[in-house]
Coordinates of C-alpha atoms and ligand atoms in Angstrom, one line a residue:
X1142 CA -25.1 -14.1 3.4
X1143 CA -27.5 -16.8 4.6
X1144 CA -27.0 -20.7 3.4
X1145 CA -30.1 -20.1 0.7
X1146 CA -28.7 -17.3 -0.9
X1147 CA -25.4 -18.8 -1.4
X1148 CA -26.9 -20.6 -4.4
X1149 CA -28.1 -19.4 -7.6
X1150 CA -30.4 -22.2 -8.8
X1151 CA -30.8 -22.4 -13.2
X1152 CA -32.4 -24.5 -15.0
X1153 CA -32.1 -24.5 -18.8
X1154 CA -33.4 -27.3 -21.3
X1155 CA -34.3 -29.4 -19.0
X1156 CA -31.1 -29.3 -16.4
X1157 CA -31.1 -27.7 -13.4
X1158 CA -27.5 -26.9 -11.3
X1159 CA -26.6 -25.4 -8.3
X1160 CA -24.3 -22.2 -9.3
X1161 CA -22.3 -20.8 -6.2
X1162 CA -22.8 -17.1 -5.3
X1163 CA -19.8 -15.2 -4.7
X1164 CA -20.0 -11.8 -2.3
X1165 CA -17.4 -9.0 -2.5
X1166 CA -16.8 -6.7 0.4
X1167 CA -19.1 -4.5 -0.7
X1168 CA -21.0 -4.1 -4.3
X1169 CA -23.3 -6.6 -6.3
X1170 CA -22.2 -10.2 -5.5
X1171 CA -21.7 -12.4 -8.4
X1172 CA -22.9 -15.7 -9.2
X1173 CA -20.2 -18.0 -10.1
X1174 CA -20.8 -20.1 -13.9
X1175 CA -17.2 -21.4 -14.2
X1176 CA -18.6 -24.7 -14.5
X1177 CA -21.6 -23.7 -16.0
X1178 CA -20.2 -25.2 -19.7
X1179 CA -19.1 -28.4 -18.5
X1180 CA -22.3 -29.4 -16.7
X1181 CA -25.3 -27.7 -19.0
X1182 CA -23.4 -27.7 -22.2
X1183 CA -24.5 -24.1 -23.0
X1184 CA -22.4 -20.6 -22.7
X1185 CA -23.4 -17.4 -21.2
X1186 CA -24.1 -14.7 -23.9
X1187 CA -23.4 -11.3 -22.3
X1188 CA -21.8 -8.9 -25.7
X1189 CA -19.9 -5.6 -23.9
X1190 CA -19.6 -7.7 -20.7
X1191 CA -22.5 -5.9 -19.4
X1192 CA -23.3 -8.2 -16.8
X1193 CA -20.3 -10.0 -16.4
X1194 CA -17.8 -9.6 -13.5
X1195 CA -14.1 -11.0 -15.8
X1196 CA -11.9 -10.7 -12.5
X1197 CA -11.4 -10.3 -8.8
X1198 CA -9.8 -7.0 -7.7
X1199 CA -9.1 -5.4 -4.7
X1200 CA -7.9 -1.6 -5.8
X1201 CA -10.9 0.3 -7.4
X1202 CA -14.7 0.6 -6.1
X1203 CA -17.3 2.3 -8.2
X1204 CA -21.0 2.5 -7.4
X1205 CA -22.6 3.9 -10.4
X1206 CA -26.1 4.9 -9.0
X1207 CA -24.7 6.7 -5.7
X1208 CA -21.9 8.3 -7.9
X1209 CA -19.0 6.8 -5.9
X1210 CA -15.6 6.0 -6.7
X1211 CA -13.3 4.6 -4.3
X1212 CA -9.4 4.1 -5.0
X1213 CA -8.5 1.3 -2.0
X1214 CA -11.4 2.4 -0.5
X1215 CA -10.7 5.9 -0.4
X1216 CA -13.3 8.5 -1.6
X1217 CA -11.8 10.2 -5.0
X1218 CA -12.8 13.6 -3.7
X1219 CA -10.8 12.8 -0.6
X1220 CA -7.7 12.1 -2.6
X1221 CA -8.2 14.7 -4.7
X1222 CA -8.3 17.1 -2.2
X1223 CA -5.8 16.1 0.5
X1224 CA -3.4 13.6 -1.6
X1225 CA -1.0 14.1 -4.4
X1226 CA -0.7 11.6 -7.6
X1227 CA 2.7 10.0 -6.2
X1228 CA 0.9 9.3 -3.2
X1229 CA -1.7 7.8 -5.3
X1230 CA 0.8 5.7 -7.5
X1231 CA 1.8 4.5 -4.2
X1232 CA -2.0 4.0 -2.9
X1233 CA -2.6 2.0 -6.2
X1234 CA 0.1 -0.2 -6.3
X1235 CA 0.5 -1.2 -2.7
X1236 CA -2.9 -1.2 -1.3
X1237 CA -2.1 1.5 1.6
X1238 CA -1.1 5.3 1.7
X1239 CA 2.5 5.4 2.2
X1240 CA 4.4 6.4 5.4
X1241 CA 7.0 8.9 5.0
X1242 CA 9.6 6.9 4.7
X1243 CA 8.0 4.6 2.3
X1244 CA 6.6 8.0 0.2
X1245 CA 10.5 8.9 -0.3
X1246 CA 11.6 5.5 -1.3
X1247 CA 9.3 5.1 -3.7
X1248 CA 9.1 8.7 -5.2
X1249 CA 13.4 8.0 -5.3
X1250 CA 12.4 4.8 -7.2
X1251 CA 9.8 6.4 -9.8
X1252 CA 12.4 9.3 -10.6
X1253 CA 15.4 7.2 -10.6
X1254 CA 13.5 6.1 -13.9
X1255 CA 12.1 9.1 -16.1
X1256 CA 14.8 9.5 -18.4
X1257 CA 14.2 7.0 -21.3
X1258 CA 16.9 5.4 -23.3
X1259 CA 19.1 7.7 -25.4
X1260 CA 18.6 6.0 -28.7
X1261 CA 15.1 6.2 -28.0
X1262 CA 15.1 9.6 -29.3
X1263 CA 15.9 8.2 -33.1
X1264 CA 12.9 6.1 -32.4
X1265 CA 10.6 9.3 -32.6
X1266 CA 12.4 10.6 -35.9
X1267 CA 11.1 8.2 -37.8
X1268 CA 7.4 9.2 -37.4
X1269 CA 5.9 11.8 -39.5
X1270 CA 6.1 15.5 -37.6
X1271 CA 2.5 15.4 -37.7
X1272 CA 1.8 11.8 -36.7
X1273 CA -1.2 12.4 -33.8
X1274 CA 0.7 11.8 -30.7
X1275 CA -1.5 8.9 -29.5
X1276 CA 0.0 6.7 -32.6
X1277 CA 3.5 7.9 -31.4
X1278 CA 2.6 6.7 -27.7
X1279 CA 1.4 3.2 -29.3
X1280 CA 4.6 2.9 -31.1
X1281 CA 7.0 3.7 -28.6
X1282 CA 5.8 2.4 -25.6
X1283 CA 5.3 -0.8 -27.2
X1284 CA 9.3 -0.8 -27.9
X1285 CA 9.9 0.0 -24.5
X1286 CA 9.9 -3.6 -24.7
X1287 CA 13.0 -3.7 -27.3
X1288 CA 15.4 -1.0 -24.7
X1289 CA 14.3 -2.3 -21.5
X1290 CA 15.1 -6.5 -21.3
X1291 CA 16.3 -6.9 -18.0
X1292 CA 12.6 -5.8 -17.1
X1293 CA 10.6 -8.2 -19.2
X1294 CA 9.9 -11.6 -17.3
X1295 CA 7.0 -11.6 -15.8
X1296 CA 7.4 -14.7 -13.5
X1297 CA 10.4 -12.4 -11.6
X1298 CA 8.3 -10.0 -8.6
X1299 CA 12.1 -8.0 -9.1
X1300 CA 11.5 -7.1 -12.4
X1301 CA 7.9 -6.7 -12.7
X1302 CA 8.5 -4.2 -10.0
X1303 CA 11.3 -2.7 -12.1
X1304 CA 8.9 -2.3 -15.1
X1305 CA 6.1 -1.0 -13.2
X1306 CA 8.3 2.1 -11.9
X1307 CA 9.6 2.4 -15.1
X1308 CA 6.7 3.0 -17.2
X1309 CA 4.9 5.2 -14.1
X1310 CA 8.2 6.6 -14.5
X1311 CA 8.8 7.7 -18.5
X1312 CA 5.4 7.6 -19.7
X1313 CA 4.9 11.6 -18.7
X1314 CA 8.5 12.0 -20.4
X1315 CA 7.5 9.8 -23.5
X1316 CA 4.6 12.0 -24.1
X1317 CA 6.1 15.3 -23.5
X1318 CA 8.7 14.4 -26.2
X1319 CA 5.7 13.1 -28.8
X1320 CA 4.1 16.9 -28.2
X1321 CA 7.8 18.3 -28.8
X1322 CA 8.7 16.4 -31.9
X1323 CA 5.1 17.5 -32.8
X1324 CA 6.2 21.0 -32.4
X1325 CA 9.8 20.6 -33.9
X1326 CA 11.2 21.9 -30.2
X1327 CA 14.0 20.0 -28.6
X1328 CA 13.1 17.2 -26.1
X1329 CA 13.8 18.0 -22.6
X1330 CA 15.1 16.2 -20.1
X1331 CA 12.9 15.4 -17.4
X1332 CA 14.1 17.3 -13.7
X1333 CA 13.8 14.8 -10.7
X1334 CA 13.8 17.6 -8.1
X1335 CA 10.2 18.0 -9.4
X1336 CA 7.5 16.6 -8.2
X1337 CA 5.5 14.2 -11.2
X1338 CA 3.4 16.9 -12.3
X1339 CA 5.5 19.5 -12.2
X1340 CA 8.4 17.4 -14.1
X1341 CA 6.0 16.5 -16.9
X1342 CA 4.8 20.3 -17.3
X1343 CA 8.2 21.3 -17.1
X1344 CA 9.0 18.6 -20.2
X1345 CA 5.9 20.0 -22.1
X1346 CA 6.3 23.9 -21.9
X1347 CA 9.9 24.7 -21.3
X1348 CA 12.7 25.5 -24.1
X1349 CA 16.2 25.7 -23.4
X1350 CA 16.7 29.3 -24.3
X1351 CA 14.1 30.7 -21.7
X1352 CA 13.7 30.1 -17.8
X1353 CA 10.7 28.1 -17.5
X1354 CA 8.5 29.1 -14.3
X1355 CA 6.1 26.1 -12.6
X1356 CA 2.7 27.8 -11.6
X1357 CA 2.2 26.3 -8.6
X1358 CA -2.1 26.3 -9.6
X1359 CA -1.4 24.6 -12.7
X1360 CA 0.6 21.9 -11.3
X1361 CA -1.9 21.1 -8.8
X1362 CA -4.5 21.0 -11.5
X1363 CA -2.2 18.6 -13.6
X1364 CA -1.6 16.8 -10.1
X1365 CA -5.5 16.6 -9.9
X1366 CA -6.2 15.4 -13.1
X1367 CA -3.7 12.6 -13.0
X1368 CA -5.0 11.4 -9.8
X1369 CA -9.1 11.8 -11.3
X1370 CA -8.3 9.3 -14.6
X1371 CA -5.5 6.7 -12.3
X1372 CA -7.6 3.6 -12.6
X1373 CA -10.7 2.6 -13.1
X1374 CA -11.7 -0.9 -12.5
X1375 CA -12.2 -3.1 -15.5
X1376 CA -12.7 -0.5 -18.1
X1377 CA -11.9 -0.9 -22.2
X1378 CA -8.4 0.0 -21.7
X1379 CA -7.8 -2.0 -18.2
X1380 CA -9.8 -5.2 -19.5
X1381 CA -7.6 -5.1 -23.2
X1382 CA -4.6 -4.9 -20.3
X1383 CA -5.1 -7.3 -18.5
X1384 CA -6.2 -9.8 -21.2
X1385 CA -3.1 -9.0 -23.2
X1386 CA -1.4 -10.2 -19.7
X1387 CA -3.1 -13.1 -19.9
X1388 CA -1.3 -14.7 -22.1
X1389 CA 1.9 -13.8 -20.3
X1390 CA 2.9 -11.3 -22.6
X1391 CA 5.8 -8.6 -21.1
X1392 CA 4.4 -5.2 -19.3
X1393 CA 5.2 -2.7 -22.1
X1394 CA 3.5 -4.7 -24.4
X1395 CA 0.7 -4.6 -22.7
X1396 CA 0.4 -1.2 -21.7
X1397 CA 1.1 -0.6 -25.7
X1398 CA -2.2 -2.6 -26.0
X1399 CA -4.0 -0.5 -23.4
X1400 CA -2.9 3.0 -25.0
X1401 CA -4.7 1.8 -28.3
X1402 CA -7.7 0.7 -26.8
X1403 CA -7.8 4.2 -24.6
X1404 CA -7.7 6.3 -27.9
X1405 CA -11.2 5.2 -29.4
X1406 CA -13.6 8.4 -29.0
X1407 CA -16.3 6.1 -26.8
X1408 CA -13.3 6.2 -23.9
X1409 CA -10.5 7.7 -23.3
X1410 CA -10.8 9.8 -26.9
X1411 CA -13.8 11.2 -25.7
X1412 CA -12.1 14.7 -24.0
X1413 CA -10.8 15.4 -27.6
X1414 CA -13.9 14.8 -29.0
X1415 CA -15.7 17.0 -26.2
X1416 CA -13.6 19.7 -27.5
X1417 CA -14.4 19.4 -30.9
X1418 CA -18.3 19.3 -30.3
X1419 CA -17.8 22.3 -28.1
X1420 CA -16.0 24.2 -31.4
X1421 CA -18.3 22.5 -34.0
X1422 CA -21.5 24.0 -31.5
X1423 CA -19.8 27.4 -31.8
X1424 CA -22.6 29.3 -29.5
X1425 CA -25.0 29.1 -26.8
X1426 CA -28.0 29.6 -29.3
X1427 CA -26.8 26.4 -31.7
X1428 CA -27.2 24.3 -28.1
X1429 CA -30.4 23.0 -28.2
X1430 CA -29.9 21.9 -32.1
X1431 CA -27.1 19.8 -31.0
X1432 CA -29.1 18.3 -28.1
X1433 CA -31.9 17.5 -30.5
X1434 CA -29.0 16.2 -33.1
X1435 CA -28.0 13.5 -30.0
X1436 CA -31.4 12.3 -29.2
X1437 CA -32.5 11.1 -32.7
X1438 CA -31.7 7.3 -33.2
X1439 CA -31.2 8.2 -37.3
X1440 CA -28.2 10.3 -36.5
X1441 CA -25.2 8.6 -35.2
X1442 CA -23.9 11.9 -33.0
X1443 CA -23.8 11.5 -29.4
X1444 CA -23.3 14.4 -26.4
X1445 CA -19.3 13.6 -26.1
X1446 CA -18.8 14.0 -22.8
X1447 CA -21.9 12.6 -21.5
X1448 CA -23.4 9.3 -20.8
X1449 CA -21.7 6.1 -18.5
X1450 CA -21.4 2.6 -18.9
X1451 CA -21.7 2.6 -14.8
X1452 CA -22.4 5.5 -13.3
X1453 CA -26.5 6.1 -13.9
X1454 CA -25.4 9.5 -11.8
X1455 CA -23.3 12.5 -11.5
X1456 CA -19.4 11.1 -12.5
X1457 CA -17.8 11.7 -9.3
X1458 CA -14.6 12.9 -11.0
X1459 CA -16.6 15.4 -13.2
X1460 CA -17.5 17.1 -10.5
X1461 CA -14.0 17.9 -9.0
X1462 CA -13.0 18.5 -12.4
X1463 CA -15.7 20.9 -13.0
X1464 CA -14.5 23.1 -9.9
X1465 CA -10.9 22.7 -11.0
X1466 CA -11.7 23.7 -13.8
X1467 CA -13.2 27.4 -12.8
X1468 CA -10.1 27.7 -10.9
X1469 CA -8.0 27.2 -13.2
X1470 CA -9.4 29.7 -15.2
X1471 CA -10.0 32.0 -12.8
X1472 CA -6.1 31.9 -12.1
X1473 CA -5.5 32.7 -16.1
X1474 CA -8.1 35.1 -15.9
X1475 CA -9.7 33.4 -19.0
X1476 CA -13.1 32.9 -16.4
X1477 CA -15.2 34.2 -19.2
X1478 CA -13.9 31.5 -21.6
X1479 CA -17.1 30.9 -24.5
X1480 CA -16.2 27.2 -24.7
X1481 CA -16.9 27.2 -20.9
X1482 CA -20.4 29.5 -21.2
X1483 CA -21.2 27.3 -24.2
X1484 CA -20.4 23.8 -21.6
X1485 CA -22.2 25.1 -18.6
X1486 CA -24.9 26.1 -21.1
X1487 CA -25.2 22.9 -23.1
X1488 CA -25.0 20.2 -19.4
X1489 CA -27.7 23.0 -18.1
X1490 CA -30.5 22.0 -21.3
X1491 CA -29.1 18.2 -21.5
X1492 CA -29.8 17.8 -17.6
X1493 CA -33.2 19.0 -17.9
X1494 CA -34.3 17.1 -21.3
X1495 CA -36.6 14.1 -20.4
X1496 CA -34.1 12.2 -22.8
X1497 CA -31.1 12.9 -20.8
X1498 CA -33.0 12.6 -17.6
X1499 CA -34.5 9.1 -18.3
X1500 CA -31.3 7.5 -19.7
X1501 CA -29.3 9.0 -16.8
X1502 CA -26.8 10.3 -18.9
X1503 CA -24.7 12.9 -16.8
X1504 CA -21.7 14.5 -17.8
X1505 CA -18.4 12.3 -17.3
X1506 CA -15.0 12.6 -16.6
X1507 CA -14.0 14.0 -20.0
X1508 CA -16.8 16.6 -19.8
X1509 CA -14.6 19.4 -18.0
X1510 CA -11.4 18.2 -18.9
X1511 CA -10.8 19.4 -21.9
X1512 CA -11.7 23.2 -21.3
X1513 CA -8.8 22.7 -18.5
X1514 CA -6.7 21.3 -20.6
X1515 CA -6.6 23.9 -23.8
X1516 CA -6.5 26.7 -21.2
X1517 CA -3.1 25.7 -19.4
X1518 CA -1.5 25.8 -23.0
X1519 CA -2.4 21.5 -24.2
X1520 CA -2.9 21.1 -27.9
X1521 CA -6.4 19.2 -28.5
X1522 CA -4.6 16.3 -29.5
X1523 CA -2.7 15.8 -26.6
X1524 CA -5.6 15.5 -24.1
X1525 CA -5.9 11.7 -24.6
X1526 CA -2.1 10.9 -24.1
X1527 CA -2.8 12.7 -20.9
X1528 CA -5.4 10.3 -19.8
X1529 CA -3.1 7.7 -21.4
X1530 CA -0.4 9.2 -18.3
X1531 CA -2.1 9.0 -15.3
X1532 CA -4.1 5.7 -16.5
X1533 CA -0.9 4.0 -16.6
X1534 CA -0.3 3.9 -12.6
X1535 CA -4.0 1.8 -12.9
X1536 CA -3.3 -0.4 -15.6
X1537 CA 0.2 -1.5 -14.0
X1538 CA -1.4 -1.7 -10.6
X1539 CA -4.0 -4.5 -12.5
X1540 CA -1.4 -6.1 -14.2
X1541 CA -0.1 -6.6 -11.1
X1542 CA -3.0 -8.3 -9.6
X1543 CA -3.7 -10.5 -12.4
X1544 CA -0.1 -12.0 -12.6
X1545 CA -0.1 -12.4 -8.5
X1546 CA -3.9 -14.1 -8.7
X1547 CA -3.7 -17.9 -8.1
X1548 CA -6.8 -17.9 -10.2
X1549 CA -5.5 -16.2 -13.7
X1550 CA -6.1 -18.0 -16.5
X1551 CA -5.5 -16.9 -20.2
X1552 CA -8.3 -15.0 -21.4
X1553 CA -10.5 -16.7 -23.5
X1554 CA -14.1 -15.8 -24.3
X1555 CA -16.3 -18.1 -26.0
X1556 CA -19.2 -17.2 -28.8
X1557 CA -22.3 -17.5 -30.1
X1558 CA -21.8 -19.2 -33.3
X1559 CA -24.3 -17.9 -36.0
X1560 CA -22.5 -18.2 -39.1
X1561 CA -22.6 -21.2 -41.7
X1562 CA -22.7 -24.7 -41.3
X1563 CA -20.5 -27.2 -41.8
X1564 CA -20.2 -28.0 -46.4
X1565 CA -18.1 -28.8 -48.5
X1566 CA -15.7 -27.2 -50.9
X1567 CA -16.8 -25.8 -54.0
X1568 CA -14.7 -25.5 -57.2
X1569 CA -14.2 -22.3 -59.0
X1570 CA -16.0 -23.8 -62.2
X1571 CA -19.5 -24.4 -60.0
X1572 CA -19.3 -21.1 -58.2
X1573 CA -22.5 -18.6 -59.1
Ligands
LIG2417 N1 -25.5 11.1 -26.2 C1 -26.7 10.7 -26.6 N2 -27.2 9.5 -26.3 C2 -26.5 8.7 -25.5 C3 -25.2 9.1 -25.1 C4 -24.7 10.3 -25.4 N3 -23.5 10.7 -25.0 N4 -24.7 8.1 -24.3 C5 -25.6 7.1 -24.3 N5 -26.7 7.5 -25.0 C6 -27.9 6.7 -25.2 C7 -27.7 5.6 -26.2 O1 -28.1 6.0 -27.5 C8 -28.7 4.5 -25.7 O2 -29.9 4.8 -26.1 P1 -31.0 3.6 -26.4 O3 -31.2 2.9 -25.1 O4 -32.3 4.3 -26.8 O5 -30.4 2.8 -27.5 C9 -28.6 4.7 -24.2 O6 -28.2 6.0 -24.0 C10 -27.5 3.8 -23.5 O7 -26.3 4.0 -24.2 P2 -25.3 2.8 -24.6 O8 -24.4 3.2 -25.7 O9 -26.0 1.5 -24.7 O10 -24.4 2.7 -23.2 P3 -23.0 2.2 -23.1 O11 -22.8 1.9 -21.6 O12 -22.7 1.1 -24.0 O13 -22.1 3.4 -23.5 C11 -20.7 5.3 -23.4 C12 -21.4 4.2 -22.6 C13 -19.8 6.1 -22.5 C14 -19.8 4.7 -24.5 C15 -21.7 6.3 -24.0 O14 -22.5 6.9 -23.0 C16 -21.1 7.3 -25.0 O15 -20.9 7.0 -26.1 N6 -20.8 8.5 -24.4 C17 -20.1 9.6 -25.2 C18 -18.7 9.3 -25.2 C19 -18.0 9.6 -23.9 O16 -18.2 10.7 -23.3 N7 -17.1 8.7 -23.4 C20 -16.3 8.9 -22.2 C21 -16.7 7.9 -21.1 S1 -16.0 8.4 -19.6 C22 -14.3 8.3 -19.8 C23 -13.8 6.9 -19.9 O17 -14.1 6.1 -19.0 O18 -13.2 6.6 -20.9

C-alpha cells in the first residue's frame, strides 16, 4: 500500500481528520474510525453492519463476488473433497492441517468427551416431548455451564481448551438425544470407535433392539455437510458469539447464545424453511406463482434458500451440496425425488428472472441441504440443530480468537438517538 493510501481523509461539519487504513492479507482493507468519536464528536451509522468490519480474524476468507470461501486459506471444495470434519475441527482451531500424530491426539481428545453428564439426561425430561429441538439445544447447552465448572474460566488457555473439545465433543450427542426424546426412543450412547459423523448417525438412527449398519455414503454426506456450515466469518450467529464473549461470559453460555441466534429463518432456519416452501409449492407448474409471490415488495415471502448477505454469486457451498446431494439420492435410489424436480425446477426460473439476476440472488447453502437431509431419514425440524453441530467447531474456534486478541474490548455499539427529548414528569391527573 503506498504512503497516500494509508490515509482515509473525512471531513464532516467542518473537521477534517486523518483516519488510518488498515490492509488484510487479502480482501477489502478497512479504514480504521476508533478515534473517530473522540476527535469529530459524531458516530458512524451502519444498521446490519453492512459496511463495518467488528473484528480481526485470521480463520475464515469469503469473497462474495468470485464465490469463494476459504477455511485458513484453504478452498472449501478442496476440504470438502479431500478432508474430513475432524480434520477440519482441527484446521479451525489451530490454524494448520494436522500431522498424524497431532490428528490422533486430538480426535483422542474430542472423543474422550462425547458422553455428557448422566444427570443430564433428567435435564431433557423436563421439556415437553414435542418441544422443537432447537429450544431443547438452547436450554441445554446453555446448562452445560451448570455440569461442566472446572471448564468455565475463561482467563485459563487449560480450560478454555477443555471446553472447546467438550462442546465440539457432545454437541452431535446433545442433539441426537433432543431428536430421541422427540421420538420417545432411548438415548444412545455415543461410540468413540466412530469417526464424528458416523458416531452422531449412529446416536440418531440406532435402537438398542436392532444392529444398526453405518452407510458408508451417508456418513460421508454427514461428514460433508458438517465441514460445508463449520464457520463462517462474522455471521449472525458468530457475531452474537463473540459479543456474548465480550463481556467475559463462560463458553457454553455463549454458544447457548449463538444456537438462538442460528435458529431465526433469515440464517441458519432457513434449510427448514426451504423445505417447507418446497412442500407448500407442491409442483413444478405452481413455480413461477411462487417466484412472482417473492418478487412483489407488498408480500413479505421471500425464495428461502436464496439470496446472500456476501456472496453476489453462486454460494460456494451450495454447489458441493447440490452434487452431494444427487448422490445421495442416487445411493437411496430416491434420484427421482419431486421435492428435488420441483428445486432444480424452481433455481432453473429464479436464475433466469431479471429480478433474481439483477439482485444477484443465487441459491445458498441451505438451498440443497434440506432435500439431503429428509432423504437420509432427518425430521424437518432437526435440519437446523444440524447446522447448529457443525457451526459449533467455528463459533469455538472465534471465541478463541477474540479472548487471545490483545485488542478485545467488550462489545458495545453506539446509536443513533431519534427518540424524545429530554421533559419532565407528568402526573397522572394532567395526562391526556
Ligand atoms: N427472495 C426474494 N427477494 C430477496 C431474497 C429472497 N430470498 N433475498 C433478498 N431479496 C431481495 C430483498 O427484498 C432486497 O430487495 P430490495 O433491494 O428491492 O429491497 C434485496 O434482495 C436485498 O436483500 P436484503 O434483505 O437487503 O439483503 P440482506 O443481505 O439483508 O439479506 C438474506 C440476506 C440471506 C437474509 C436474504 O437474502 C434472505 O432473506 N434470504 C432467504 C433466507 C435464506 O435463505 N437464508 C439463508 C442464508 S445462508 C445460510 C446462513 O448463512 O445462515
Amino acid at each position: 500500500m503506498g504512503e497516500s493510501e494509508k490515509i482515509a481523509k473525512l471531513g464532516a461539519g467542518g473537521i477534517s481528520v486523518d483516519l488510518p487504513v488498515m490492509e488484510g492479507s487479502v480482501g477489502p482493507k478497512v479504514i480504521d474510525i476508533r478515534k473517530l468519536y473522540g476527535a469529530t464528536d459524531m458516530f458512524t451509522y451502519d444498521p446490519g453492519f453492512t459496511s463495518t468490519a467488528s473484528c480481526e480474524s485470521k480463520i475464515t476468507y469469503i469473497d462474495g463476488d468470485e464465490g469463494v470461501l476459504l477455511y485458513r486459506g484453504y478452498p472449501i471444495e478442496e476440504l470438502a473433497r479431500h478432508s474430513d470434519f475432524e480434520e477440519v475441527c482441527y484446521l479451525l482451531l489451530y490454524g494448520e492441517l494436522p500431522n498424524k500424530t497431532d490428528r490422533e491426539k486430538f480426535v483422542r481428545g474430542i472423543t474422550y468427551h462425547t458422553m455428557v453428564h448422566e444427570q443430564l439426561r433428567e435435564f431433557f425430561r423436563g421439556f415437553r416431548r414435542d418441544a422443537h429441538p432447537m429450544a431443547i439445544m438452547c436450554g441445554v447447552v446453555g446448562a452445560l455451564s451448570a455440569f461442566y465448572h472446572d471448564s468455565t474460566d475463561i482467563n485459563d488457555p487449560h480450560q478454555r481448551m477443555v471446553a472447546t473439545h467438550r462442546l465440539v465433543a457432545k454437541m452431535p450427542t446433545i442433539a441426537a438425544m433432543a431428536y430421541k426424546y422427540s421420538t420417545g426412543q432411548p438415548f444412545v450412547y455415543p461410540r468413540n470407535d466412530l469417526s464424528y459423523a458416523e458416531n452422531f448417525l449412529h446416536m440418531m438412527f440406532a435402537v438398542p433392539a436392532e444392529h444398526y449398519k453405518i452407510d458408508p455414503i451417508m456418513s460421508r454426506a454427514m461428514d460433508r455437510i458438517f465441514t460445508l456450515h463449520a464457520d463462517h466469518e462474522q455471521n449472525a450467529s458468530t457475531s452474537t458469539v463473540r459479543l456474548a464473549g465480550s463481556s467475559g461470559a463462560n463458553p457454553f453460555a455463549c454458544i447457548a447464545a449463538g444456537i438462538a441466534c442460528l435458529w431465526g429463518p433469515a440464517h441458519g432456519g432457513a434449510n427448514e424453511a426451504v423445505l417447507l416452501m418446497l412442500q407448500e409449492i407442491g409442483s413444478k407448474d405452481r413455480v413461477a406463482e411462487y417466484v412472482k409471490k417473492a418478487k412483489n415488495k407488498d408480500d413479505n415471502f421471500r425464495l428461502m434458500g436464496f439470496g446472500h448477505r456476501v456472496y453476489k454469486n453462486y454460494d460456494p457451498r451450495a454447489k458441493v451440496m447440490q452434487e452431494t446431494c444427487h448422490e445421495v439420492l442416487a445411493a437411496l435410489g430416491k434420484q427421482d425425488d419431486p421435492l428435488l424436480e420441483l428445486a432444480v425446477e424452481l433455481e432453473r426460473i429464479a436464475l433466469e428472472d431479471d429480478y433474481f439476476v439483477e439482485k444477484k440472488l443465487y441459491p445458498n447453502v441451505d438451498f440443497y441441504s434440506g432435500i439431503i437431509l429428509r432423504a437420509m431419514g432427518f425430521p424437518t425440524s432437526m435440519f437446523t440443530v444440524l447446522f447448529a453441530v457443525a457451526r459449533t467447531v467455528g463459533w469455538v474456534a472465534q471465541w478463541n480468537e477474540m479472548i487471545e486478541d490483545p485488542m478485545q474490548k467488550i462489545g458495545r455499539p453506539r446509536q443513533l438517538y431519534t427518540g424524545a427529548v429530554r421533559r419532565s414528569y407528568v402526573a397522572m391527573d394532567k395526562r391526556n
